[in-house]
Amino acid sequence: MSGVSHVHVALGRVEIIEAAKRIAKSLGLTVSVDGGTPLARKGLDVIKDVINNVDIWFMNSFEARELGHSENVVRAAENIASRVEVRELIVTLGSRGALLLRDGEVKYSDAFKVPPVDTTGAGDTFAAAYVVASVLDLDPIDKLIFANAAASLKVMRRGARSSPRLNEVIDFLESLGYAKLADEILNKLS
C-alpha cells in the first residue's frame, strides 16, 4: 500500500469499521471514523470495542450529547473519552466551530463567519480536511483551523460534492491572515 498512511471510515456499520480498523492497524496505518448518527444511536456500550484504538473519531454535537449523556458538549466529549481509547475525539459544532479532546485537554476553534448556502457535506469536508492536516502532522489547533476553513468554503456552495480544492483553502486562509499556516501546509506538501 505504497503512499497510503491513513484509512477513513464514514459509516455506522460496526462490522465494516472493525474490519477496516483491523486491516489498517495490521498495515501500520492510522484510522479515523465518522459513524454519524446511526453509530451514535447504537450507544457507547455497543460500539466501545469497535471504536477503541481508533486514532481520530469524528462526531457532531448531537452525537456527542447522545453518547456522552450530557447537554454540555465538552462534558459529553469528556464522558466519551473516559470510556473509549481514541487518540483524538473531534466534535463539530456547525457554525460554532469544532473542538478536539486529546490527552485530556480540550482545544477549540471558531468557525469562520461565512454566508451559508448549503450545509450538506460540511461535516464530511471537515473530516477530510482534518485527516489531511493530521497526515501533514500539523499542530492540533492548526488542524481545526484548516478543517474549519475547508468546511466554511463548502457551506458557501450548493451540493454535497462541492468541497473546495486544497489551493482554495490555502487562498482562503491567506486572505484571513493565516499566511503562516498556509505556508506551513504548502512546505509540508512539497
Short mmCIF file of N, CA and C in Angstrom, two decimals:
data_model
loop_
_atom_site.label_atom_id
_atom_site.label_comp_id
_atom_site.label_asym_id
_atom_site.label_seq_id
_atom_site.Cartn_x
_atom_site.Cartn_y
_atom_site.Cartn_z
N MET A 1 0.84 -1.18 0.00
CA MET A 1 0.00 0.00 0.00
C MET A 1 0.89 1.24 0.00
N SER A 2 1.69 1.35 -0.98
CA SER A 2 2.61 2.46 -1.10
C SER A 2 1.87 3.80 -1.19
N GLY A 3 2.30 4.75 -0.39
CA GLY A 3 1.72 6.08 -0.42
C GLY A 3 0.48 6.24 0.44
N VAL A 4 0.02 5.18 1.07
CA VAL A 4 -1.16 5.25 1.93
C VAL A 4 -0.70 5.22 3.38
N SER A 5 -1.21 6.17 4.17
CA SER A 5 -0.84 6.18 5.58
C SER A 5 -2.05 6.23 6.50
N HIS A 6 -3.24 6.41 5.92
CA HIS A 6 -4.43 6.60 6.74
C HIS A 6 -5.65 6.00 6.06
N VAL A 7 -6.56 5.44 6.88
CA VAL A 7 -7.85 4.93 6.39
C VAL A 7 -8.95 5.67 7.13
N HIS A 8 -9.92 6.20 6.37
CA HIS A 8 -11.06 6.89 6.97
C HIS A 8 -12.32 6.10 6.65
N VAL A 9 -13.13 5.82 7.68
CA VAL A 9 -14.38 5.10 7.52
C VAL A 9 -15.52 6.05 7.89
N ALA A 10 -16.41 6.29 6.94
CA ALA A 10 -17.52 7.23 7.16
C ALA A 10 -18.86 6.50 7.01
N LEU A 11 -19.15 5.66 7.98
CA LEU A 11 -20.44 4.97 8.04
C LEU A 11 -20.61 4.36 9.41
N GLY A 12 -21.82 3.95 9.72
CA GLY A 12 -22.11 3.47 11.05
C GLY A 12 -22.17 1.96 11.22
N ARG A 13 -21.74 1.21 10.24
CA ARG A 13 -21.80 -0.26 10.33
C ARG A 13 -20.57 -0.79 11.07
N VAL A 14 -20.82 -1.31 12.25
CA VAL A 14 -19.72 -1.72 13.13
C VAL A 14 -18.84 -2.80 12.52
N GLU A 15 -19.43 -3.73 11.75
CA GLU A 15 -18.61 -4.79 11.18
C GLU A 15 -17.61 -4.25 10.14
N ILE A 16 -18.00 -3.20 9.42
CA ILE A 16 -17.09 -2.61 8.44
C ILE A 16 -16.03 -1.78 9.15
N ILE A 17 -16.43 -1.03 10.18
CA ILE A 17 -15.46 -0.26 10.95
C ILE A 17 -14.43 -1.20 11.56
N GLU A 18 -14.90 -2.29 12.16
CA GLU A 18 -13.99 -3.26 12.79
C GLU A 18 -13.02 -3.85 11.77
N ALA A 19 -13.50 -4.25 10.61
CA ALA A 19 -12.63 -4.83 9.58
C ALA A 19 -11.63 -3.81 9.08
N ALA A 20 -12.08 -2.59 8.82
CA ALA A 20 -11.18 -1.54 8.32
C ALA A 20 -10.10 -1.23 9.36
N LYS A 21 -10.51 -1.14 10.62
CA LYS A 21 -9.55 -0.86 11.69
C LYS A 21 -8.52 -1.98 11.80
N ARG A 22 -8.98 -3.22 11.78
CA ARG A 22 -8.07 -4.37 11.91
C ARG A 22 -7.06 -4.39 10.77
N ILE A 23 -7.54 -4.23 9.54
CA ILE A 23 -6.64 -4.25 8.38
C ILE A 23 -5.67 -3.08 8.42
N ALA A 24 -6.19 -1.88 8.70
CA ALA A 24 -5.33 -0.69 8.73
C ALA A 24 -4.24 -0.83 9.79
N LYS A 25 -4.61 -1.25 10.97
CA LYS A 25 -3.63 -1.38 12.05
C LYS A 25 -2.59 -2.45 11.72
N SER A 26 -3.02 -3.54 11.04
CA SER A 26 -2.06 -4.59 10.67
C SER A 26 -1.04 -4.08 9.65
N LEU A 27 -1.43 -3.04 8.90
CA LEU A 27 -0.53 -2.45 7.91
C LEU A 27 0.22 -1.24 8.45
N GLY A 28 -0.01 -0.90 9.73
CA GLY A 28 0.67 0.24 10.32
C GLY A 28 0.07 1.58 9.94
N LEU A 29 -1.18 1.58 9.53
CA LEU A 29 -1.85 2.81 9.12
C LEU A 29 -2.67 3.38 10.28
N THR A 30 -2.88 4.69 10.25
CA THR A 30 -3.78 5.30 11.21
C THR A 30 -5.20 5.21 10.68
N VAL A 31 -6.19 5.35 11.60
CA VAL A 31 -7.59 5.15 11.25
C VAL A 31 -8.44 6.26 11.86
N SER A 32 -9.40 6.74 11.08
CA SER A 32 -10.40 7.66 11.60
C SER A 32 -11.78 7.13 11.27
N VAL A 33 -12.75 7.48 12.13
CA VAL A 33 -14.13 7.02 11.95
C VAL A 33 -15.07 8.21 12.11
N ASP A 34 -16.02 8.30 11.19
CA ASP A 34 -17.14 9.22 11.31
C ASP A 34 -18.38 8.38 11.08
N GLY A 35 -18.89 7.82 12.16
CA GLY A 35 -20.01 6.89 12.06
C GLY A 35 -21.37 7.54 12.01
N GLY A 36 -21.42 8.83 12.27
CA GLY A 36 -22.68 9.55 12.19
C GLY A 36 -23.70 9.11 13.23
N THR A 37 -24.90 9.60 13.05
CA THR A 37 -26.00 9.32 13.97
C THR A 37 -26.32 7.83 14.06
N PRO A 38 -26.29 7.07 12.95
CA PRO A 38 -26.57 5.63 13.08
C PRO A 38 -25.63 4.93 14.07
N LEU A 39 -24.37 5.31 14.09
CA LEU A 39 -23.43 4.71 15.04
C LEU A 39 -23.73 5.20 16.46
N ALA A 40 -23.97 6.50 16.62
CA ALA A 40 -24.23 7.06 17.95
C ALA A 40 -25.48 6.45 18.58
N ARG A 41 -26.48 6.18 17.77
CA ARG A 41 -27.73 5.63 18.31
C ARG A 41 -27.58 4.20 18.84
N LYS A 42 -26.52 3.54 18.47
CA LYS A 42 -26.27 2.18 18.98
C LYS A 42 -25.88 2.24 20.46
N GLY A 43 -25.32 3.38 20.87
CA GLY A 43 -24.89 3.55 22.26
C GLY A 43 -23.45 3.16 22.47
N LEU A 44 -22.83 3.80 23.43
CA LEU A 44 -21.41 3.60 23.69
C LEU A 44 -21.09 2.18 24.15
N ASP A 45 -22.00 1.56 24.91
CA ASP A 45 -21.74 0.18 25.36
C ASP A 45 -21.62 -0.77 24.18
N VAL A 46 -22.39 -0.53 23.12
CA VAL A 46 -22.38 -1.40 21.94
C VAL A 46 -21.16 -1.14 21.06
N ILE A 47 -20.78 0.12 20.91
CA ILE A 47 -19.72 0.46 19.94
C ILE A 47 -18.34 0.65 20.54
N LYS A 48 -18.24 0.64 21.86
CA LYS A 48 -16.98 0.93 22.54
C LYS A 48 -15.82 0.09 22.01
N ASP A 49 -16.00 -1.21 21.93
CA ASP A 49 -14.91 -2.09 21.50
C ASP A 49 -14.50 -1.84 20.05
N VAL A 50 -15.45 -1.46 19.22
CA VAL A 50 -15.16 -1.18 17.81
C VAL A 50 -14.35 0.11 17.69
N ILE A 51 -14.68 1.09 18.51
CA ILE A 51 -14.02 2.40 18.42
C ILE A 51 -12.68 2.43 19.15
N ASN A 52 -12.51 1.59 20.18
CA ASN A 52 -11.24 1.57 20.90
C ASN A 52 -10.07 1.46 19.93
N ASN A 53 -9.04 2.26 20.19
CA ASN A 53 -7.80 2.29 19.41
C ASN A 53 -7.92 2.92 18.03
N VAL A 54 -9.04 3.60 17.77
CA VAL A 54 -9.13 4.41 16.56
C VAL A 54 -8.32 5.67 16.83
N ASP A 55 -7.66 6.19 15.83
CA ASP A 55 -6.83 7.37 16.03
C ASP A 55 -7.66 8.65 16.13
N ILE A 56 -8.64 8.80 15.26
CA ILE A 56 -9.48 10.01 15.25
C ILE A 56 -10.94 9.57 15.13
N TRP A 57 -11.76 10.09 16.03
CA TRP A 57 -13.20 9.80 15.98
C TRP A 57 -13.94 11.12 15.84
N PHE A 58 -14.66 11.26 14.73
CA PHE A 58 -15.44 12.46 14.44
C PHE A 58 -16.90 12.25 14.83
N MET A 59 -17.50 13.29 15.38
CA MET A 59 -18.94 13.27 15.64
C MET A 59 -19.43 14.71 15.70
N ASN A 60 -20.73 14.89 15.50
CA ASN A 60 -21.28 16.23 15.66
C ASN A 60 -21.78 16.39 17.09
N SER A 61 -22.26 17.57 17.41
CA SER A 61 -22.65 17.85 18.80
C SER A 61 -23.85 17.00 19.24
N PHE A 62 -24.78 16.72 18.34
CA PHE A 62 -25.92 15.86 18.69
C PHE A 62 -25.42 14.47 19.08
N GLU A 63 -24.52 13.93 18.26
CA GLU A 63 -23.99 12.59 18.53
C GLU A 63 -23.19 12.57 19.83
N ALA A 64 -22.43 13.62 20.09
CA ALA A 64 -21.65 13.69 21.34
C ALA A 64 -22.58 13.72 22.55
N ARG A 65 -23.62 14.53 22.48
CA ARG A 65 -24.56 14.60 23.61
C ARG A 65 -25.26 13.26 23.81
N GLU A 66 -25.60 12.59 22.71
CA GLU A 66 -26.26 11.29 22.78
C GLU A 66 -25.35 10.25 23.43
N LEU A 67 -24.11 10.17 22.99
CA LEU A 67 -23.17 9.18 23.50
C LEU A 67 -22.61 9.53 24.88
N GLY A 68 -22.46 10.83 25.14
CA GLY A 68 -21.85 11.27 26.38
C GLY A 68 -22.83 11.61 27.48
N HIS A 69 -24.11 11.46 27.20
CA HIS A 69 -25.16 11.67 28.19
C HIS A 69 -25.05 13.00 28.93
N SER A 70 -24.83 14.07 28.16
CA SER A 70 -24.79 15.41 28.74
C SER A 70 -25.17 16.42 27.67
N GLU A 71 -25.91 17.44 28.08
CA GLU A 71 -26.24 18.53 27.16
C GLU A 71 -25.04 19.45 26.95
N ASN A 72 -24.09 19.43 27.87
CA ASN A 72 -22.86 20.20 27.74
C ASN A 72 -21.91 19.40 26.84
N VAL A 73 -21.60 19.94 25.68
CA VAL A 73 -20.82 19.19 24.68
C VAL A 73 -19.43 18.83 25.19
N VAL A 74 -18.79 19.73 25.90
CA VAL A 74 -17.45 19.43 26.43
C VAL A 74 -17.54 18.30 27.43
N ARG A 75 -18.50 18.39 28.34
CA ARG A 75 -18.67 17.33 29.33
C ARG A 75 -19.00 16.00 28.64
N ALA A 76 -19.87 16.07 27.62
CA ALA A 76 -20.21 14.85 26.87
C ALA A 76 -18.97 14.23 26.25
N ALA A 77 -18.13 15.05 25.61
CA ALA A 77 -16.89 14.56 25.00
C ALA A 77 -15.97 13.94 26.05
N GLU A 78 -15.87 14.59 27.20
CA GLU A 78 -15.04 14.04 28.27
C GLU A 78 -15.60 12.71 28.79
N ASN A 79 -16.92 12.61 28.89
CA ASN A 79 -17.55 11.35 29.31
C ASN A 79 -17.23 10.23 28.31
N ILE A 80 -17.30 10.56 27.02
CA ILE A 80 -17.00 9.57 25.98
C ILE A 80 -15.54 9.14 26.08
N ALA A 81 -14.65 10.12 26.16
CA ALA A 81 -13.21 9.83 26.19
C ALA A 81 -12.81 9.04 27.43
N SER A 82 -13.58 9.14 28.49
CA SER A 82 -13.24 8.39 29.71
C SER A 82 -13.57 6.90 29.55
N ARG A 83 -14.35 6.56 28.53
CA ARG A 83 -14.78 5.17 28.35
C ARG A 83 -14.22 4.52 27.09
N VAL A 84 -13.64 5.33 26.19
CA VAL A 84 -13.15 4.81 24.92
C VAL A 84 -11.73 5.31 24.70
N GLU A 85 -10.87 4.42 24.21
CA GLU A 85 -9.49 4.80 23.94
C GLU A 85 -9.34 5.25 22.49
N VAL A 86 -9.35 6.56 22.29
CA VAL A 86 -9.08 7.15 20.99
C VAL A 86 -8.05 8.25 21.18
N ARG A 87 -7.21 8.42 20.20
CA ARG A 87 -6.17 9.44 20.32
C ARG A 87 -6.77 10.84 20.27
N GLU A 88 -7.71 11.06 19.33
CA GLU A 88 -8.35 12.36 19.18
C GLU A 88 -9.85 12.18 19.00
N LEU A 89 -10.61 12.91 19.79
CA LEU A 89 -12.07 12.94 19.66
C LEU A 89 -12.42 14.33 19.16
N ILE A 90 -13.04 14.39 18.00
CA ILE A 90 -13.40 15.66 17.38
C ILE A 90 -14.92 15.80 17.41
N VAL A 91 -15.40 16.95 17.90
CA VAL A 91 -16.83 17.24 17.89
C VAL A 91 -17.03 18.50 17.05
N THR A 92 -17.76 18.35 15.94
CA THR A 92 -18.08 19.50 15.11
C THR A 92 -19.31 20.19 15.69
N LEU A 93 -19.29 21.51 15.65
CA LEU A 93 -20.33 22.32 16.26
C LEU A 93 -21.04 23.21 15.25
N GLY A 94 -20.98 22.84 13.97
CA GLY A 94 -21.63 23.63 12.93
C GLY A 94 -21.06 25.03 12.86
N SER A 95 -21.93 26.03 12.87
CA SER A 95 -21.48 27.41 12.73
C SER A 95 -20.71 27.92 13.94
N ARG A 96 -20.61 27.10 14.99
CA ARG A 96 -19.84 27.49 16.18
C ARG A 96 -18.42 26.93 16.17
N GLY A 97 -18.06 26.15 15.15
CA GLY A 97 -16.69 25.65 15.06
C GLY A 97 -16.57 24.19 15.40
N ALA A 98 -15.49 23.84 16.09
CA ALA A 98 -15.22 22.44 16.43
C ALA A 98 -14.31 22.38 17.64
N LEU A 99 -14.40 21.25 18.34
CA LEU A 99 -13.48 21.05 19.46
C LEU A 99 -12.78 19.72 19.31
N LEU A 100 -11.63 19.66 19.92
CA LEU A 100 -10.77 18.48 19.91
C LEU A 100 -10.47 18.13 21.36
N LEU A 101 -10.64 16.88 21.69
CA LEU A 101 -10.25 16.37 23.00
C LEU A 101 -9.12 15.37 22.76
N ARG A 102 -7.95 15.71 23.31
CA ARG A 102 -6.76 14.86 23.12
C ARG A 102 -5.94 14.91 24.41
N ASP A 103 -5.56 13.75 24.90
CA ASP A 103 -4.77 13.65 26.13
C ASP A 103 -5.42 14.41 27.29
N GLY A 104 -6.74 14.36 27.37
CA GLY A 104 -7.47 15.01 28.44
C GLY A 104 -7.59 16.51 28.32
N GLU A 105 -7.08 17.07 27.23
CA GLU A 105 -7.10 18.52 27.03
C GLU A 105 -8.07 18.87 25.90
N VAL A 106 -8.86 19.92 26.12
CA VAL A 106 -9.82 20.37 25.11
C VAL A 106 -9.24 21.55 24.36
N LYS A 107 -9.28 21.48 23.05
CA LYS A 107 -8.89 22.59 22.17
C LYS A 107 -10.13 22.98 21.37
N TYR A 108 -10.27 24.26 21.10
CA TYR A 108 -11.46 24.74 20.39
C TYR A 108 -11.04 25.73 19.31
N SER A 109 -11.74 25.69 18.19
CA SER A 109 -11.53 26.66 17.12
C SER A 109 -12.89 27.12 16.60
N ASP A 110 -13.05 28.44 16.52
CA ASP A 110 -14.28 29.02 15.97
C ASP A 110 -14.41 28.68 14.50
N ALA A 111 -15.64 28.64 14.05
CA ALA A 111 -15.90 28.54 12.61
C ALA A 111 -15.65 29.91 12.00
N PHE A 112 -15.39 29.94 10.73
CA PHE A 112 -15.27 31.20 10.02
C PHE A 112 -16.68 31.68 9.68
N LYS A 113 -16.92 32.96 9.84
CA LYS A 113 -18.24 33.52 9.59
C LYS A 113 -18.41 33.75 8.08
N VAL A 114 -19.23 32.92 7.47
CA VAL A 114 -19.48 32.99 6.03
C VAL A 114 -20.98 32.88 5.80
N PRO A 115 -21.46 33.37 4.65
CA PRO A 115 -22.89 33.24 4.35
C PRO A 115 -23.20 31.81 3.87
N PRO A 116 -23.94 31.02 4.66
CA PRO A 116 -24.20 29.64 4.26
C PRO A 116 -25.20 29.55 3.11
N VAL A 117 -24.89 28.66 2.18
CA VAL A 117 -25.78 28.37 1.06
C VAL A 117 -26.36 26.97 1.21
N ASP A 118 -25.49 26.01 1.54
CA ASP A 118 -25.90 24.61 1.67
C ASP A 118 -24.92 23.91 2.61
N THR A 119 -25.41 23.42 3.74
CA THR A 119 -24.52 22.78 4.72
C THR A 119 -24.33 21.29 4.45
N THR A 120 -25.01 20.76 3.45
CA THR A 120 -24.88 19.34 3.12
C THR A 120 -23.42 19.02 2.76
N GLY A 121 -22.85 18.08 3.45
CA GLY A 121 -21.48 17.67 3.17
C GLY A 121 -20.42 18.43 3.95
N ALA A 122 -20.83 19.40 4.75
CA ALA A 122 -19.83 20.19 5.50
C ALA A 122 -19.06 19.33 6.49
N GLY A 123 -19.74 18.40 7.15
CA GLY A 123 -19.05 17.52 8.10
C GLY A 123 -18.06 16.61 7.42
N ASP A 124 -18.43 16.09 6.26
CA ASP A 124 -17.50 15.24 5.50
C ASP A 124 -16.30 16.04 5.03
N THR A 125 -16.54 17.27 4.59
CA THR A 125 -15.43 18.13 4.16
C THR A 125 -14.51 18.43 5.34
N PHE A 126 -15.12 18.74 6.49
CA PHE A 126 -14.33 18.99 7.70
C PHE A 126 -13.45 17.78 8.00
N ALA A 127 -14.04 16.59 8.02
CA ALA A 127 -13.29 15.37 8.36
C ALA A 127 -12.15 15.14 7.37
N ALA A 128 -12.43 15.29 6.09
CA ALA A 128 -11.38 15.08 5.08
C ALA A 128 -10.23 16.05 5.28
N ALA A 129 -10.55 17.31 5.53
CA ALA A 129 -9.51 18.32 5.73
C ALA A 129 -8.73 18.04 7.01
N TYR A 130 -9.43 17.61 8.05
CA TYR A 130 -8.75 17.30 9.31
C TYR A 130 -7.79 16.12 9.13
N VAL A 131 -8.22 15.13 8.38
CA VAL A 131 -7.34 13.98 8.12
C VAL A 131 -6.10 14.44 7.34
N VAL A 132 -6.29 15.27 6.33
CA VAL A 132 -5.14 15.80 5.58
C VAL A 132 -4.19 16.52 6.53
N ALA A 133 -4.75 17.38 7.38
CA ALA A 133 -3.92 18.13 8.34
C ALA A 133 -3.21 17.19 9.32
N SER A 134 -3.86 16.10 9.67
CA SER A 134 -3.23 15.11 10.57
C SER A 134 -2.10 14.38 9.88
N VAL A 135 -2.32 13.98 8.65
CA VAL A 135 -1.28 13.30 7.88
C VAL A 135 -0.07 14.23 7.70
N LEU A 136 -0.35 15.53 7.57
CA LEU A 136 0.74 16.51 7.45
C LEU A 136 1.37 16.84 8.79
N ASP A 137 0.81 16.28 9.87
CA ASP A 137 1.33 16.45 11.22
C ASP A 137 1.31 17.92 11.67
N LEU A 138 0.19 18.59 11.41
CA LEU A 138 0.02 19.96 11.87
C LEU A 138 -0.28 19.98 13.37
N ASP A 139 -0.05 21.11 13.96
CA ASP A 139 -0.40 21.36 15.36
C ASP A 139 -1.92 21.16 15.53
N PRO A 140 -2.38 20.67 16.69
CA PRO A 140 -3.82 20.42 16.88
C PRO A 140 -4.74 21.59 16.54
N ILE A 141 -4.40 22.79 16.99
CA ILE A 141 -5.25 23.95 16.68
C ILE A 141 -5.22 24.24 15.18
N ASP A 142 -4.06 24.11 14.56
CA ASP A 142 -3.96 24.34 13.11
C ASP A 142 -4.80 23.33 12.32
N LYS A 143 -4.87 22.10 12.83
CA LYS A 143 -5.73 21.10 12.17
C LYS A 143 -7.18 21.55 12.22
N LEU A 144 -7.62 22.05 13.37
CA LEU A 144 -9.00 22.53 13.50
C LEU A 144 -9.25 23.73 12.60
N ILE A 145 -8.31 24.67 12.56
CA ILE A 145 -8.46 25.87 11.73
C ILE A 145 -8.55 25.47 10.26
N PHE A 146 -7.66 24.60 9.81
CA PHE A 146 -7.66 24.16 8.41
C PHE A 146 -8.98 23.47 8.06
N ALA A 147 -9.44 22.58 8.93
CA ALA A 147 -10.70 21.86 8.67
C ALA A 147 -11.89 22.80 8.70
N ASN A 148 -11.90 23.76 9.64
CA ASN A 148 -12.98 24.75 9.67
C ASN A 148 -12.97 25.61 8.41
N ALA A 149 -11.80 25.94 7.92
CA ALA A 149 -11.72 26.74 6.69
C ALA A 149 -12.30 25.96 5.51
N ALA A 150 -11.95 24.70 5.38
CA ALA A 150 -12.49 23.88 4.28
C ALA A 150 -14.01 23.76 4.39
N ALA A 151 -14.50 23.50 5.59
CA ALA A 151 -15.95 23.37 5.79
C ALA A 151 -16.66 24.70 5.52
N SER A 152 -16.04 25.81 5.89
CA SER A 152 -16.63 27.12 5.63
C SER A 152 -16.77 27.38 4.14
N LEU A 153 -15.75 27.03 3.39
CA LEU A 153 -15.85 27.18 1.93
C LEU A 153 -16.93 26.28 1.36
N LYS A 154 -17.05 25.07 1.90
CA LYS A 154 -18.06 24.13 1.42
C LYS A 154 -19.47 24.68 1.61
N VAL A 155 -19.77 25.25 2.77
CA VAL A 155 -21.14 25.70 3.03
C VAL A 155 -21.55 26.89 2.18
N MET A 156 -20.59 27.53 1.54
CA MET A 156 -20.93 28.64 0.64
C MET A 156 -21.28 28.15 -0.76
N ARG A 157 -21.32 26.84 -0.95
CA ARG A 157 -21.61 26.24 -2.26
C ARG A 157 -22.78 25.29 -2.16
N ARG A 158 -23.48 25.15 -3.23
CA ARG A 158 -24.61 24.22 -3.29
C ARG A 158 -24.12 22.82 -3.68
N GLY A 159 -24.70 21.82 -3.05
CA GLY A 159 -24.40 20.43 -3.42
C GLY A 159 -23.47 19.75 -2.44
N ALA A 160 -23.74 18.48 -2.21
CA ALA A 160 -22.97 17.68 -1.26
C ALA A 160 -21.53 17.46 -1.72
N ARG A 161 -21.31 17.51 -3.01
CA ARG A 161 -19.97 17.19 -3.54
C ARG A 161 -19.25 18.42 -4.07
N SER A 162 -19.46 19.52 -3.42
CA SER A 162 -18.84 20.78 -3.87
C SER A 162 -17.76 21.25 -2.92
N SER A 163 -17.02 20.31 -2.39
CA SER A 163 -15.94 20.65 -1.46
C SER A 163 -14.84 21.43 -2.18
N PRO A 164 -14.15 22.30 -1.44
CA PRO A 164 -13.10 23.10 -2.07
C PRO A 164 -11.85 22.27 -2.35
N ARG A 165 -11.08 22.75 -3.28
CA ARG A 165 -9.77 22.16 -3.56
C ARG A 165 -8.76 22.74 -2.56
N LEU A 166 -7.65 22.07 -2.41
CA LEU A 166 -6.62 22.49 -1.46
C LEU A 166 -6.20 23.94 -1.70
N ASN A 167 -5.95 24.30 -2.96
CA ASN A 167 -5.48 25.66 -3.24
C ASN A 167 -6.53 26.71 -2.84
N GLU A 168 -7.81 26.36 -2.90
CA GLU A 168 -8.86 27.29 -2.47
C GLU A 168 -8.82 27.49 -0.95
N VAL A 169 -8.58 26.42 -0.22
CA VAL A 169 -8.49 26.53 1.23
C VAL A 169 -7.26 27.35 1.61
N ILE A 170 -6.15 27.10 0.95
CA ILE A 170 -4.92 27.86 1.19
C ILE A 170 -5.16 29.35 0.92
N ASP A 171 -5.78 29.68 -0.21
CA ASP A 171 -6.07 31.08 -0.55
C ASP A 171 -7.00 31.72 0.49
N PHE A 172 -8.01 30.97 0.93
CA PHE A 172 -8.96 31.45 1.93
C PHE A 172 -8.23 31.76 3.24
N LEU A 173 -7.37 30.84 3.68
CA LEU A 173 -6.61 31.06 4.90
C LEU A 173 -5.70 32.29 4.79
N GLU A 174 -5.02 32.41 3.65
CA GLU A 174 -4.15 33.58 3.45
C GLU A 174 -4.94 34.87 3.49
N SER A 175 -6.13 34.87 2.88
CA SER A 175 -6.95 36.09 2.83
C SER A 175 -7.44 36.52 4.21
N LEU A 176 -7.45 35.58 5.16
CA LEU A 176 -7.93 35.88 6.51
C LEU A 176 -6.78 36.03 7.52
N GLY A 177 -5.55 36.13 7.01
CA GLY A 177 -4.42 36.37 7.90
C GLY A 177 -3.72 35.13 8.42
N TYR A 178 -3.98 34.00 7.81
CA TYR A 178 -3.34 32.75 8.24
C TYR A 178 -2.25 32.34 7.25
N ALA A 179 -1.45 33.32 6.83
CA ALA A 179 -0.40 33.05 5.83
C ALA A 179 0.63 32.06 6.37
N LYS A 180 0.96 32.16 7.65
CA LYS A 180 1.95 31.25 8.23
C LYS A 180 1.46 29.80 8.15
N LEU A 181 0.20 29.58 8.49
CA LEU A 181 -0.37 28.23 8.39
C LEU A 181 -0.40 27.77 6.94
N ALA A 182 -0.83 28.64 6.04
CA ALA A 182 -0.86 28.30 4.62
C ALA A 182 0.53 27.91 4.11
N ASP A 183 1.54 28.69 4.49
CA ASP A 183 2.92 28.38 4.09
C ASP A 183 3.39 27.05 4.67
N GLU A 184 3.04 26.78 5.92
CA GLU A 184 3.45 25.52 6.55
C GLU A 184 2.85 24.33 5.79
N ILE A 185 1.60 24.44 5.42
CA ILE A 185 0.94 23.35 4.67
C ILE A 185 1.63 23.16 3.32
N LEU A 186 1.85 24.25 2.62
CA LEU A 186 2.50 24.14 1.31
C LEU A 186 3.91 23.55 1.43
N ASN A 187 4.65 23.96 2.46
CA ASN A 187 6.01 23.43 2.67
C ASN A 187 5.98 21.93 2.95
N LYS A 188 5.00 21.48 3.73
CA LYS A 188 4.91 20.06 4.06
C LYS A 188 4.50 19.24 2.84
N LEU A 189 3.80 19.85 1.91
CA LEU A 189 3.37 19.15 0.70
C LEU A 189 4.45 19.09 -0.36
N SER A 190 5.46 19.95 -0.25
CA SER A 190 6.50 19.96 -1.30
C SER A 190 7.66 19.05 -0.98
#
